Tab-separated table of C-alpha atoms in Angstrom:
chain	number	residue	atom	x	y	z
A	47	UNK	CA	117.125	-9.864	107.249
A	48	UNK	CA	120.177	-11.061	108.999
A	49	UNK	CA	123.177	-12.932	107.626
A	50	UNK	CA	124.892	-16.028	109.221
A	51	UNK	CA	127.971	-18.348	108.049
A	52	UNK	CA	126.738	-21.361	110.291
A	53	UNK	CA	126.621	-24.597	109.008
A	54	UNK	CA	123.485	-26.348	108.134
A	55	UNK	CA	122.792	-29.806	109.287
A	56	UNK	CA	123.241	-32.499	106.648
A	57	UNK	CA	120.643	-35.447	108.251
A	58	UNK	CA	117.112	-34.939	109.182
A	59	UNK	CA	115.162	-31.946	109.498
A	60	UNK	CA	114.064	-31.013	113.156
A	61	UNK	CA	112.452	-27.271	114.106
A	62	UNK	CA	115.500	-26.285	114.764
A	63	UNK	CA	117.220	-27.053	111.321
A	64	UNK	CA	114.278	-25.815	109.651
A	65	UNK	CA	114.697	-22.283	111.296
A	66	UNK	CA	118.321	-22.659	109.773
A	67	UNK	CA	117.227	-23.228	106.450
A	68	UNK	CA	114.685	-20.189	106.422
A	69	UNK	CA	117.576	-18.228	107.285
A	70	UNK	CA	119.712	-19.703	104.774
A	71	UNK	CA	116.977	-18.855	102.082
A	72	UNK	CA	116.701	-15.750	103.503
A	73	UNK	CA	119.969	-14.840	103.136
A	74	UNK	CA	120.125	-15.880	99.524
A	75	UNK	CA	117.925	-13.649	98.311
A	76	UNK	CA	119.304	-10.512	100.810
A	77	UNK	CA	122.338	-11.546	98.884
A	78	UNK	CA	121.027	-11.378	95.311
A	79	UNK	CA	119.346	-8.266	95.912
A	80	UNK	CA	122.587	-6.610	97.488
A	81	UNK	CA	124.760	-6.960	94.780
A	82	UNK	CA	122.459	-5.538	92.464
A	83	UNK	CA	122.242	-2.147	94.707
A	84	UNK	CA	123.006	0.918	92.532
A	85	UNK	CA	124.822	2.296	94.847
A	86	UNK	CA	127.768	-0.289	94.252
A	87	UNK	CA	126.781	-0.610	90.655
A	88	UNK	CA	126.297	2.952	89.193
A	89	UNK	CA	129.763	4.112	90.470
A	90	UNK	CA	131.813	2.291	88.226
A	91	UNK	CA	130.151	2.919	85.018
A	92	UNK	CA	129.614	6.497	84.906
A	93	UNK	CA	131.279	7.813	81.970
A	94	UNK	CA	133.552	10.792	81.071
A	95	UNK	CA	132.199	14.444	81.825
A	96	UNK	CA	130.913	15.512	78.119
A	97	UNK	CA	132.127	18.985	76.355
A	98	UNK	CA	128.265	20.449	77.108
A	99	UNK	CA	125.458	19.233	79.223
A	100	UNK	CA	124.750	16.384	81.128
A	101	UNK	CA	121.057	15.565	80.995
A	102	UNK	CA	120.128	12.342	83.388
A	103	UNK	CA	116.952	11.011	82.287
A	104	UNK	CA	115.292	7.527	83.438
A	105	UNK	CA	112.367	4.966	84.383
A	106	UNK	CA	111.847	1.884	86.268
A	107	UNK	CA	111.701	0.557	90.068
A	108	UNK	CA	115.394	1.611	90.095
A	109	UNK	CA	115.631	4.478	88.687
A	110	UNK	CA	115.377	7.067	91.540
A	111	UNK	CA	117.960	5.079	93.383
A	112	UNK	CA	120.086	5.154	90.555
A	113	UNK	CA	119.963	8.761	90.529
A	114	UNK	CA	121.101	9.351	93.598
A	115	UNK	CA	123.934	7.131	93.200
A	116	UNK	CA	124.828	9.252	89.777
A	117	UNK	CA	124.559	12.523	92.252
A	118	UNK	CA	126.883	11.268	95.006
A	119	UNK	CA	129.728	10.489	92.381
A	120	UNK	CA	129.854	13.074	89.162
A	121	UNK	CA	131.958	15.551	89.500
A	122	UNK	CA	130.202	18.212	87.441
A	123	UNK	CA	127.072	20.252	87.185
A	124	UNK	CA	123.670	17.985	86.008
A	125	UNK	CA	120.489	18.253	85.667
A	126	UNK	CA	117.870	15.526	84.941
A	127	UNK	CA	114.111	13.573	85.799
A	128	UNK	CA	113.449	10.174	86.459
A	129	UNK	CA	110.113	8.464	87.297
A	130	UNK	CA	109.761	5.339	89.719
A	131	UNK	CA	106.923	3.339	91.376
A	132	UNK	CA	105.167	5.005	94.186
A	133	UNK	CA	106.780	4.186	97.425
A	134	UNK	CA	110.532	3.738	95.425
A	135	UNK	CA	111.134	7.480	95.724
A	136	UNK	CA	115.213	8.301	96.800
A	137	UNK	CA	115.509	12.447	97.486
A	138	UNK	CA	117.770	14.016	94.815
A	139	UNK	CA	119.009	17.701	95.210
A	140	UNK	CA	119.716	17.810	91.576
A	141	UNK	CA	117.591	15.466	89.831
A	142	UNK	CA	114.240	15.601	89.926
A	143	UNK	CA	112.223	12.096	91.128
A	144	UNK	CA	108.690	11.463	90.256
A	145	UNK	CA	106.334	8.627	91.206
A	146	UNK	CA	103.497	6.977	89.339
A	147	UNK	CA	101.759	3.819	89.047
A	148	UNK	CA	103.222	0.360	88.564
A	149	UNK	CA	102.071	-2.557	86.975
A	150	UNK	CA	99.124	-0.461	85.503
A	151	UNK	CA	100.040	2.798	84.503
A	152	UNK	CA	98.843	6.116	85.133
A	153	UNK	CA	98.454	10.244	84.229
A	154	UNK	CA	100.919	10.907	86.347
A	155	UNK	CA	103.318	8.014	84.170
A	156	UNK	CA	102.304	10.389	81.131
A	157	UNK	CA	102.966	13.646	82.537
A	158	UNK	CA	106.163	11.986	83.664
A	159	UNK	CA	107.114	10.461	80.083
A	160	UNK	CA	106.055	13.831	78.522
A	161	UNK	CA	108.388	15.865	80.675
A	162	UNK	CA	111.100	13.603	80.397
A	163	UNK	CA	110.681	14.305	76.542
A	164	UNK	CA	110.682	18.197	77.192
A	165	UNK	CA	114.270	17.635	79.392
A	166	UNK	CA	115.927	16.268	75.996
A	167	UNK	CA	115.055	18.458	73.905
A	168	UNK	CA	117.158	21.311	71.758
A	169	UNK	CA	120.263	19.438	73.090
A	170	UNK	CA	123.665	19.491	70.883
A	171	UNK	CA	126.482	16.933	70.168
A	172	UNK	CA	128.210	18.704	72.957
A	173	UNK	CA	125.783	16.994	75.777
A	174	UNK	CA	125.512	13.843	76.771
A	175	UNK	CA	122.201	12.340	77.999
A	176	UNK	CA	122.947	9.414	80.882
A	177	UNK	CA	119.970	7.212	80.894
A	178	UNK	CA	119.278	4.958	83.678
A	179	UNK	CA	116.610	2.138	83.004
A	180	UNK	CA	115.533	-0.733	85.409
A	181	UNK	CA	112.505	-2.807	85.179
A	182	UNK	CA	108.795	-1.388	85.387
A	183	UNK	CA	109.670	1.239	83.185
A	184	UNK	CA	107.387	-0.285	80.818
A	185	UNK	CA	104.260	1.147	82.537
A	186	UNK	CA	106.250	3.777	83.811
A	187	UNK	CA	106.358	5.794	80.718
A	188	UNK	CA	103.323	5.440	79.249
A	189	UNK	CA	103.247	8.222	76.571
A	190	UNK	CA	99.865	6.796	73.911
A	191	UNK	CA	100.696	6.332	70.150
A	192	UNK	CA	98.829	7.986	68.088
A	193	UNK	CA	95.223	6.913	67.837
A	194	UNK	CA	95.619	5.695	71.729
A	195	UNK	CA	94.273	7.331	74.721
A	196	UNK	CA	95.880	6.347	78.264
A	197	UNK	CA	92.551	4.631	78.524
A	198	UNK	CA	93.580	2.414	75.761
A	199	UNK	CA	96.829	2.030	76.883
A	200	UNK	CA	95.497	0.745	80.489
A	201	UNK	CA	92.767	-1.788	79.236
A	202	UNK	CA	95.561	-3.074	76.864
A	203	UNK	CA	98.097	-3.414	79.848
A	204	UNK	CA	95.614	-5.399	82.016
A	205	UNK	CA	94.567	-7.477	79.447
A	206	UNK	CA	98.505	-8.573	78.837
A	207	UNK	CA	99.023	-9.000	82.690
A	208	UNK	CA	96.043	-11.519	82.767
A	209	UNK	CA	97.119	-13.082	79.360
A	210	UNK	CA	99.578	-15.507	80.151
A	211	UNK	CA	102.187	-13.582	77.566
A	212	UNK	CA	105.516	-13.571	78.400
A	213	UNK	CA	108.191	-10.324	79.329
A	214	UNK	CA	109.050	-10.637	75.764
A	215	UNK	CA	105.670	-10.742	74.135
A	216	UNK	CA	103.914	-7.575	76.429
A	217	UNK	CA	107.146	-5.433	75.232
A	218	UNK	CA	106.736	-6.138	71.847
A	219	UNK	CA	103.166	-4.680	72.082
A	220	UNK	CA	104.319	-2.152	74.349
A	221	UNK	CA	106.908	-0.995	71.947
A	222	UNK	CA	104.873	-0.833	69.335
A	223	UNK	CA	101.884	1.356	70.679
A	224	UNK	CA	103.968	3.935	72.200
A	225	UNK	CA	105.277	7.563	71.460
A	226	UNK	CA	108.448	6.928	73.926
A	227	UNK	CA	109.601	3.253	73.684
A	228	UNK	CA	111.410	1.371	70.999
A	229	UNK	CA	114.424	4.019	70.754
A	230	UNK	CA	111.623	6.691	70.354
A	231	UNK	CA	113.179	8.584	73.715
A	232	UNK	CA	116.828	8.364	72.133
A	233	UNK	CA	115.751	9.599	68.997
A	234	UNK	CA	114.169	12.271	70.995
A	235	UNK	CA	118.049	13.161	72.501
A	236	UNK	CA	119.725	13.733	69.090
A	237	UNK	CA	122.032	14.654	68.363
A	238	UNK	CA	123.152	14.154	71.963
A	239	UNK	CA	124.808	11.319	72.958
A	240	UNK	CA	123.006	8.750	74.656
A	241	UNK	CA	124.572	6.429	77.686
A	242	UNK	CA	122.134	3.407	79.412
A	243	UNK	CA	122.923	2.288	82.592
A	244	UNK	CA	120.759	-0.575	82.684
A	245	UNK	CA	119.505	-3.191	85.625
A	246	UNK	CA	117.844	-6.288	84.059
A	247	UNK	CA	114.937	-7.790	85.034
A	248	UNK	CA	114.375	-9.875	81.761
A	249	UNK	CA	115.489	-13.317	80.683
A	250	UNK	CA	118.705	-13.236	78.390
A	251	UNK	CA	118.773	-9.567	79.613
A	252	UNK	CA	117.758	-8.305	76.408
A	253	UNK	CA	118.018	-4.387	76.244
A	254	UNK	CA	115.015	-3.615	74.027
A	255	UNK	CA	112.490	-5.472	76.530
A	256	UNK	CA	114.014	-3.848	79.534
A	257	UNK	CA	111.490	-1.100	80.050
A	258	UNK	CA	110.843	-1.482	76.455
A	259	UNK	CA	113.976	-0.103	75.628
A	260	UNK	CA	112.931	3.979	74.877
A	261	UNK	CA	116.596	4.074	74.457
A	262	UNK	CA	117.882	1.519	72.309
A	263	UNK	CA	116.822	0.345	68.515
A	264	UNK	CA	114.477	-2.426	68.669
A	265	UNK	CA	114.532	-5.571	66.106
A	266	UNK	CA	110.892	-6.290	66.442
A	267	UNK	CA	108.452	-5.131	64.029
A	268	UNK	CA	104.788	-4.490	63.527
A	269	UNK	CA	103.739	-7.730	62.153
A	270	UNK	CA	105.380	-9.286	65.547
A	271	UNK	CA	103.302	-7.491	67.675
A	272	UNK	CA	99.929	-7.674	65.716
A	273	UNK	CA	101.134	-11.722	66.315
A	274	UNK	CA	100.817	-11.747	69.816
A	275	UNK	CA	97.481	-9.455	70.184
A	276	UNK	CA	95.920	-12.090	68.441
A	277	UNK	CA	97.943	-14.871	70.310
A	278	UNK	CA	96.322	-13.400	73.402
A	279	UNK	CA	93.174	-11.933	71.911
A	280	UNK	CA	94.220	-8.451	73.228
A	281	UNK	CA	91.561	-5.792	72.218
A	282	UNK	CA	93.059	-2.337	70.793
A	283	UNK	CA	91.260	0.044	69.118
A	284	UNK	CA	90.457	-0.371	64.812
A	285	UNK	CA	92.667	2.762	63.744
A	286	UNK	CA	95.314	1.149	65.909
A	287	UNK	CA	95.551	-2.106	64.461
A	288	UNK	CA	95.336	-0.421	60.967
A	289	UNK	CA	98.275	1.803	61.801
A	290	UNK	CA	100.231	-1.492	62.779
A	291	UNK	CA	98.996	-2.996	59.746
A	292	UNK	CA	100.621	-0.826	57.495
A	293	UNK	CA	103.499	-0.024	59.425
A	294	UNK	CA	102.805	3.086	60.700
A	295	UNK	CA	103.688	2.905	64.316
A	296	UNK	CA	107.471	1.165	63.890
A	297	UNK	CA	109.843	1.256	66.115
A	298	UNK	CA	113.460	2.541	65.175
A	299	UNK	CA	116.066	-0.124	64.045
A	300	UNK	CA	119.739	-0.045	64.272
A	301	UNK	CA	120.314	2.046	61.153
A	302	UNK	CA	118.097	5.135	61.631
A	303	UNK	CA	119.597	8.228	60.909
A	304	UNK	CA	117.060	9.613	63.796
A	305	UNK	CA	119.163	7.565	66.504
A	306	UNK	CA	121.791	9.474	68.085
A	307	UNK	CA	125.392	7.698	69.016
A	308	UNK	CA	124.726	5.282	71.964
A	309	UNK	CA	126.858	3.365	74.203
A	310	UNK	CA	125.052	0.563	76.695
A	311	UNK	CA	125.956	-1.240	79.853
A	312	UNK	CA	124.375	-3.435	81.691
A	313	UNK	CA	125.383	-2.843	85.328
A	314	UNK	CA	123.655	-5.624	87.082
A	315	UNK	CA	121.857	-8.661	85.929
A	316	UNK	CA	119.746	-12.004	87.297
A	317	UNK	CA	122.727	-13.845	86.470
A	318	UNK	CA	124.855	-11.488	88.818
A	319	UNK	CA	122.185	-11.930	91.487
A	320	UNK	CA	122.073	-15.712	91.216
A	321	UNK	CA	125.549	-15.758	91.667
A	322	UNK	CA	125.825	-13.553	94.861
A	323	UNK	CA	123.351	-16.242	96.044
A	324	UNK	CA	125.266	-19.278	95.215
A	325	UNK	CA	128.545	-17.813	97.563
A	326	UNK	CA	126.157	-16.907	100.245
A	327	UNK	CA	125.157	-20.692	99.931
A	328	UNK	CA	128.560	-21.809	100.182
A	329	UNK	CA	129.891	-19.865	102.942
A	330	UNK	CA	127.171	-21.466	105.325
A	331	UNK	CA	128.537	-25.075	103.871
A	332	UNK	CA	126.015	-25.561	101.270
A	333	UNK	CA	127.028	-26.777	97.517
A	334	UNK	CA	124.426	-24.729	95.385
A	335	UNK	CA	123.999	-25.120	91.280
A	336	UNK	CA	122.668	-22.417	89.245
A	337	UNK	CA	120.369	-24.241	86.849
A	338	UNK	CA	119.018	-20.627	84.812
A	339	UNK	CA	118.549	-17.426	84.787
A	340	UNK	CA	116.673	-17.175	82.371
A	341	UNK	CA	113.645	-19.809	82.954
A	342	UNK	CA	110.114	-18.581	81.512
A	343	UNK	CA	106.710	-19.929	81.120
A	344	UNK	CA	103.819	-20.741	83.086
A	345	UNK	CA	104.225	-20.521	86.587
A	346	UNK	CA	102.287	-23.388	87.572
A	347	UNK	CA	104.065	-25.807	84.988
A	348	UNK	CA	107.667	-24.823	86.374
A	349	UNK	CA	106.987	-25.217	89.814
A	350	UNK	CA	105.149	-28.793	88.872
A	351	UNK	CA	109.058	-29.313	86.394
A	352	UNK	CA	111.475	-27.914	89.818
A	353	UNK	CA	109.078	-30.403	92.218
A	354	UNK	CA	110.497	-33.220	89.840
A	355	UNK	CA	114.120	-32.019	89.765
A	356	UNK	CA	114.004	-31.397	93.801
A	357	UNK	CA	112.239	-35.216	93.989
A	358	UNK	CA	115.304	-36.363	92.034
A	359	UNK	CA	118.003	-34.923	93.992
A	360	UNK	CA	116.216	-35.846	97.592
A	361	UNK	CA	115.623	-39.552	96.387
A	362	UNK	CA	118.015	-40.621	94.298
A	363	UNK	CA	120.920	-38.463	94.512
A	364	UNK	CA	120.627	-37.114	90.860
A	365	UNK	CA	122.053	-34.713	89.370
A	366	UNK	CA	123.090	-33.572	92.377
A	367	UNK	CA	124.058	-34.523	95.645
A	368	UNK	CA	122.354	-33.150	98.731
A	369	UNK	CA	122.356	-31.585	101.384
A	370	UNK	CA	122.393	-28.288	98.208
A	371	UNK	CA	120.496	-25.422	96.737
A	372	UNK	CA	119.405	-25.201	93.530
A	373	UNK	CA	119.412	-21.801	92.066
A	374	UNK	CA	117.285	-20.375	89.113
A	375	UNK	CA	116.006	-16.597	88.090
A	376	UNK	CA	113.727	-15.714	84.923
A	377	UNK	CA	110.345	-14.527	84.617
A	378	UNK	CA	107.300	-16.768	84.468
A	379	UNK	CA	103.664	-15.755	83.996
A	380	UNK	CA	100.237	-16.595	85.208
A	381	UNK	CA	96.882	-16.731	83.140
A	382	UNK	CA	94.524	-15.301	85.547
A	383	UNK	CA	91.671	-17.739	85.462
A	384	UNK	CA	90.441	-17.062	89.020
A	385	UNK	CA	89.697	-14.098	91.227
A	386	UNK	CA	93.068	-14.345	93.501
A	387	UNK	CA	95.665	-12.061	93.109
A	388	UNK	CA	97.772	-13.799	90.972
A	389	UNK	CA	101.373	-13.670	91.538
A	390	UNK	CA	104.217	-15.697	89.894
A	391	UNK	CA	105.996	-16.605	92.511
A	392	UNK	CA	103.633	-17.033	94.982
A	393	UNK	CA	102.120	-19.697	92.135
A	394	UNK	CA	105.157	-21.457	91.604
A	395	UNK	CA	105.611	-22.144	95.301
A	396	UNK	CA	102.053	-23.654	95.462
A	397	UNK	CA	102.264	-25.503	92.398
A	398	UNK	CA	105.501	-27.036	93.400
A	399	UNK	CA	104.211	-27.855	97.235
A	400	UNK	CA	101.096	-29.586	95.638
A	401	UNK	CA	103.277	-31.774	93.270
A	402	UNK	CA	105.521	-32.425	96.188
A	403	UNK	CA	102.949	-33.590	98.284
A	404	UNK	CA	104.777	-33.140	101.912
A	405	UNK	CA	108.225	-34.300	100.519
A	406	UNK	CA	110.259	-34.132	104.151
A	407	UNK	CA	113.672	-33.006	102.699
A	408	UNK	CA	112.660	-30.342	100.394
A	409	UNK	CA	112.580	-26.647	101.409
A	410	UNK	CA	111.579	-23.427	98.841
A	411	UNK	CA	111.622	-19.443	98.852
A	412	UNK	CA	110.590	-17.299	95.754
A	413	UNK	CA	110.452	-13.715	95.138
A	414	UNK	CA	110.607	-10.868	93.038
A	415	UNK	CA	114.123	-9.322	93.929
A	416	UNK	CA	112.056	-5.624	93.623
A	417	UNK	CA	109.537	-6.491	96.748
A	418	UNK	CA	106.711	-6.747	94.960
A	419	UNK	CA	105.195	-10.169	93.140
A	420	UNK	CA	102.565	-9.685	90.773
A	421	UNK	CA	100.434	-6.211	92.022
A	422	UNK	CA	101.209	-7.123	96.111
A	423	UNK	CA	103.329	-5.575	98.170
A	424	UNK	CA	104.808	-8.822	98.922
A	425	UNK	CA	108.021	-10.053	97.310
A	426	UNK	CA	107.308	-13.849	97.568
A	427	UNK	CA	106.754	-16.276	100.293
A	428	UNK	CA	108.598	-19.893	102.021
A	429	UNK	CA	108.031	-23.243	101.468
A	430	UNK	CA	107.883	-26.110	104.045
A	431	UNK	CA	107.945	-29.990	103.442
A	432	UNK	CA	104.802	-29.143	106.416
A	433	UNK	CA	103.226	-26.258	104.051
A	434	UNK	CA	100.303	-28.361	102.615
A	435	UNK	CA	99.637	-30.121	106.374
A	436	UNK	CA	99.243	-26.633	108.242
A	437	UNK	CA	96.933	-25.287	105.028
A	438	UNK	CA	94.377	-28.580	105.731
A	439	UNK	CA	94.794	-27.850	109.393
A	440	UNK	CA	92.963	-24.699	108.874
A	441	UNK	CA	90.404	-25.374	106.297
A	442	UNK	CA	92.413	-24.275	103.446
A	443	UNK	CA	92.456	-26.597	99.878
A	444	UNK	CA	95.797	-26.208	98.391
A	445	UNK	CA	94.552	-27.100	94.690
A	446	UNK	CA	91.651	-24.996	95.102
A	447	UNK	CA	93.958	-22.071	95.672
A	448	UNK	CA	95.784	-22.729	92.884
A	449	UNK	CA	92.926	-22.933	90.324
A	450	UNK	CA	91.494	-19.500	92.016
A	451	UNK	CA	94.641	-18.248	91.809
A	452	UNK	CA	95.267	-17.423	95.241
A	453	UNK	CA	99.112	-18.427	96.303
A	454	UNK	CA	99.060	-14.743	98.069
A	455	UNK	CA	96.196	-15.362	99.900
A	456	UNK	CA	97.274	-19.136	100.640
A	457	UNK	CA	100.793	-18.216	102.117
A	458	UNK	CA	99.626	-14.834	104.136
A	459	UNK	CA	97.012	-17.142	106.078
A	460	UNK	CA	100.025	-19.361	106.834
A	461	UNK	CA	102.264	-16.442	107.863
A	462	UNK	CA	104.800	-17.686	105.321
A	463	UNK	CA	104.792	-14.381	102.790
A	464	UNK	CA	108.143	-12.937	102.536
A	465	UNK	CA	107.576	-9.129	102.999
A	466	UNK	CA	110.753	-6.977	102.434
A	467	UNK	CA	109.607	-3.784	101.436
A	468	UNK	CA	110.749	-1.701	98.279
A	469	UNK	CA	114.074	-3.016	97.826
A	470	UNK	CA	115.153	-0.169	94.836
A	471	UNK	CA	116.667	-2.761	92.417
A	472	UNK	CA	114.866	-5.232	90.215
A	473	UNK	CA	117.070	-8.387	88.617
A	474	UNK	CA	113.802	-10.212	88.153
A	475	UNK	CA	112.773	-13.752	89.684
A	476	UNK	CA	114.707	-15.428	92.609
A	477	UNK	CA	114.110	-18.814	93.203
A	478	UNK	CA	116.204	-21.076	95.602
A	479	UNK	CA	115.458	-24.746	96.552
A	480	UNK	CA	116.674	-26.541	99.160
A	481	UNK	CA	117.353	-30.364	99.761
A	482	UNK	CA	118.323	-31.515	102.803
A	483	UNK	CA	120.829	-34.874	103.035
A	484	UNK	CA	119.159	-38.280	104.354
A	485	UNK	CA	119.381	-38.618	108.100
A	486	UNK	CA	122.884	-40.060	108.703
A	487	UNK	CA	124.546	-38.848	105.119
A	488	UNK	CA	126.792	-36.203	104.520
């Protein structure tokens, strides 16, 4: 996608000022996902070279990419394995990349998690173990618990995905019925030290629910994640839920003596991204607010809550003043109640166009800053005050997408998906909004 500095025009909205503003959008989120590039992010926090080894272990959409940027700048010998989503592959000379399967995992996640294991072990206080975690690395590493088969593991991840749960909620269960996650992996590296080098793709960029944090203590417990199977109504097996019952499958806490020393940093975040997007905003002459990066729930209900706030800023000037961009990251989630392919962002979009109704000032782009929303290979998709017009113009119901949850299917048959490829960083959810000025206001 290309870049421009032009200025937008602050009256009405003709074709060609609507062109502008899908560039503008556009351009946002190149922006967001630029500065969270490992390349530029890795670099500066690499730490000292240790006395011993250095091991270079990781997971997530990132990950591989984040290897190769550890490669190009270390000055010493390494060694290391990292798995990533099929397709997110970077070639390492020295670090070995694997692929497997992403949201739902697979054997070759568990051969992956199991020779990661193999990599860390026997080390001494001498080495240091440089682990670089991004989102995905949930179902990335999927090594069972005991009493769990990968089987289990996979019915229990598709039952979350379709849940309605949020980021927070899956992890906890994740953490909990897994032989690798929950500090389990750092434990593993003792009495090694242990350095994260983490990209967030969670709300409040909590460490422990990035990937499920294998490499950090975790504050959850047992009882918290037997809460939300029965929240959601998730099915795991008897001997499972007995082993959570009575504490058997805990995840470390703080003060283990199993944990190794560990030092964390978290080297780019939503918050970052949002930001990158507000200058880019700026530049072309457009005032933009960041309103969260952190916003959760229901995908529908937000997108019926930012129609609202967009309805308020086009009509009556309030809070803000257009011609701007409002700004907001986070993670929401759909309950799969249809047979569409789901999507968050993709369902926010609709939602909001339906509450909108054709509102002529208002433009919209979501997307998943890694390239892929929900299980497409689509990051997201653009939203025009015309979106709902052109839909009826070819037969298409925009509620009865929603309820079937079909926003994918809805904004490929308009030719308004946003397609960008893997884009080897994840800072979660990018939404922008824009709202044009009143014809003859500035």
């Amino acid at each position: 996608m290309s870049t421009s500095n032009e200025s937008l025009p602050s009256g009405g909205i003709d074709i060609r000022s609507a062109a502008t503003i899908d560039r503008l959008l556009k351009d946002m989120f190149d922006a967001a996902v630029a500065i969270a590039q490992p390349t530029s992010r890795v670099p500066g926090f690499l730490p000292a070279p240790p006395r011993g080894r250095l091991i270079v272990i990781g997971a997530g959409k990132a990950s591989a990419a984040m290897a190769k940027a550890v490669e190009d700048n270390w000055p010493g010998p390494l060694e290391g394995t990292v798995v990533t989503r099929y397709g997110y592959a970077v070639p390492c000379k020295r670090i070995e990349i694997l692929e497997a399967s992403h949201p739902v995992p697979d054997a070759n996640g568990l051969a992956a998690a199991k020779k990661i294991l193999e990599h860390v072990a026997g080390l001494t206080a001498d080495d240091m173990v440089l682990c670089l975690i991004s989102g995905g690395g949930s179902a990335l590493l999927p090594l069972p618990a005991s009493g769990l088969t990968l089987e289990h593991k996979q019915a229990i991840n598709q039952e979350l995905l379709a849940s309605g749960a949020s980021i927070s909620e899956m992890n906890c269960v994740r953490r909990h019925l897994s032989a690798i996650k929950g500090g389990r992996l750092a434990a593993a590296c003792f009495p090694a030290r242990v350095v994260n080098l983490i990209i967030s793709d969670v709300p409040a960029d909590g460490v422990n629910d990035i990937a499920s944090g294998p490499t950090v203590p975790d504050s959850s417990t047992c009882a918290d994640a037997i809460a939300v199977l029965r929240r959601y109504a998730i099915t795991v097996p008897a001997n499972v839920m007995a082993m959570l019952e009575d504490g058997q499958l805990e995840s470390l806490k703080s003060d283990d003596p199993r944990l190794p020393p560990i030092e964390t940093h978290l080297i780019a975040t939503p918050q970052l991204a949002l930001e990158a997007a507000a200058k880019q905003a700026r530049a072309a002459g457009i005032e933009a607010h960041i309103l969260s990066d952190a916003i959760e729930g229901e995908a529908r209900d937000v997108g019926k809550v930012m129609a609202a706030i967009a309805r308020q800023v086009s009509r009556g000037a309030q809070p803000f003043t257009p011609p701007c961009v409002l700004l907001s990251g986070g993670e929401t989630t759909v309950t799969i109640r249809g047979s569409g392919r789901g999507g968050r962002n993709v369902e926010f979009l609709l939602s909001m166009g339906i509450a909108l109704n054709g509102e002529d000032r208002v433009f919209a782009m979501a997307g998943d800053t890694d390239g892929v929303d929900g299980q497409e290979e689509i990051a997201g998709a653009i939203l025009r005050p015309d979106t709902l017009v052109r839909a009826r113009q070819q037969d298409i119901h925009p509620p009865a997408s929603l309820a079937n949850n079909d926003a994918h299917g809805f904004f490929q048959a308009l030719g308004d998906s946003v397609i960008t490829g893997p884009t080897l960083t994840n800072v979660n959810d990018f939404r922008a909004i824009f709202i044009a000025a009143r014809p003859g206001n500035i």
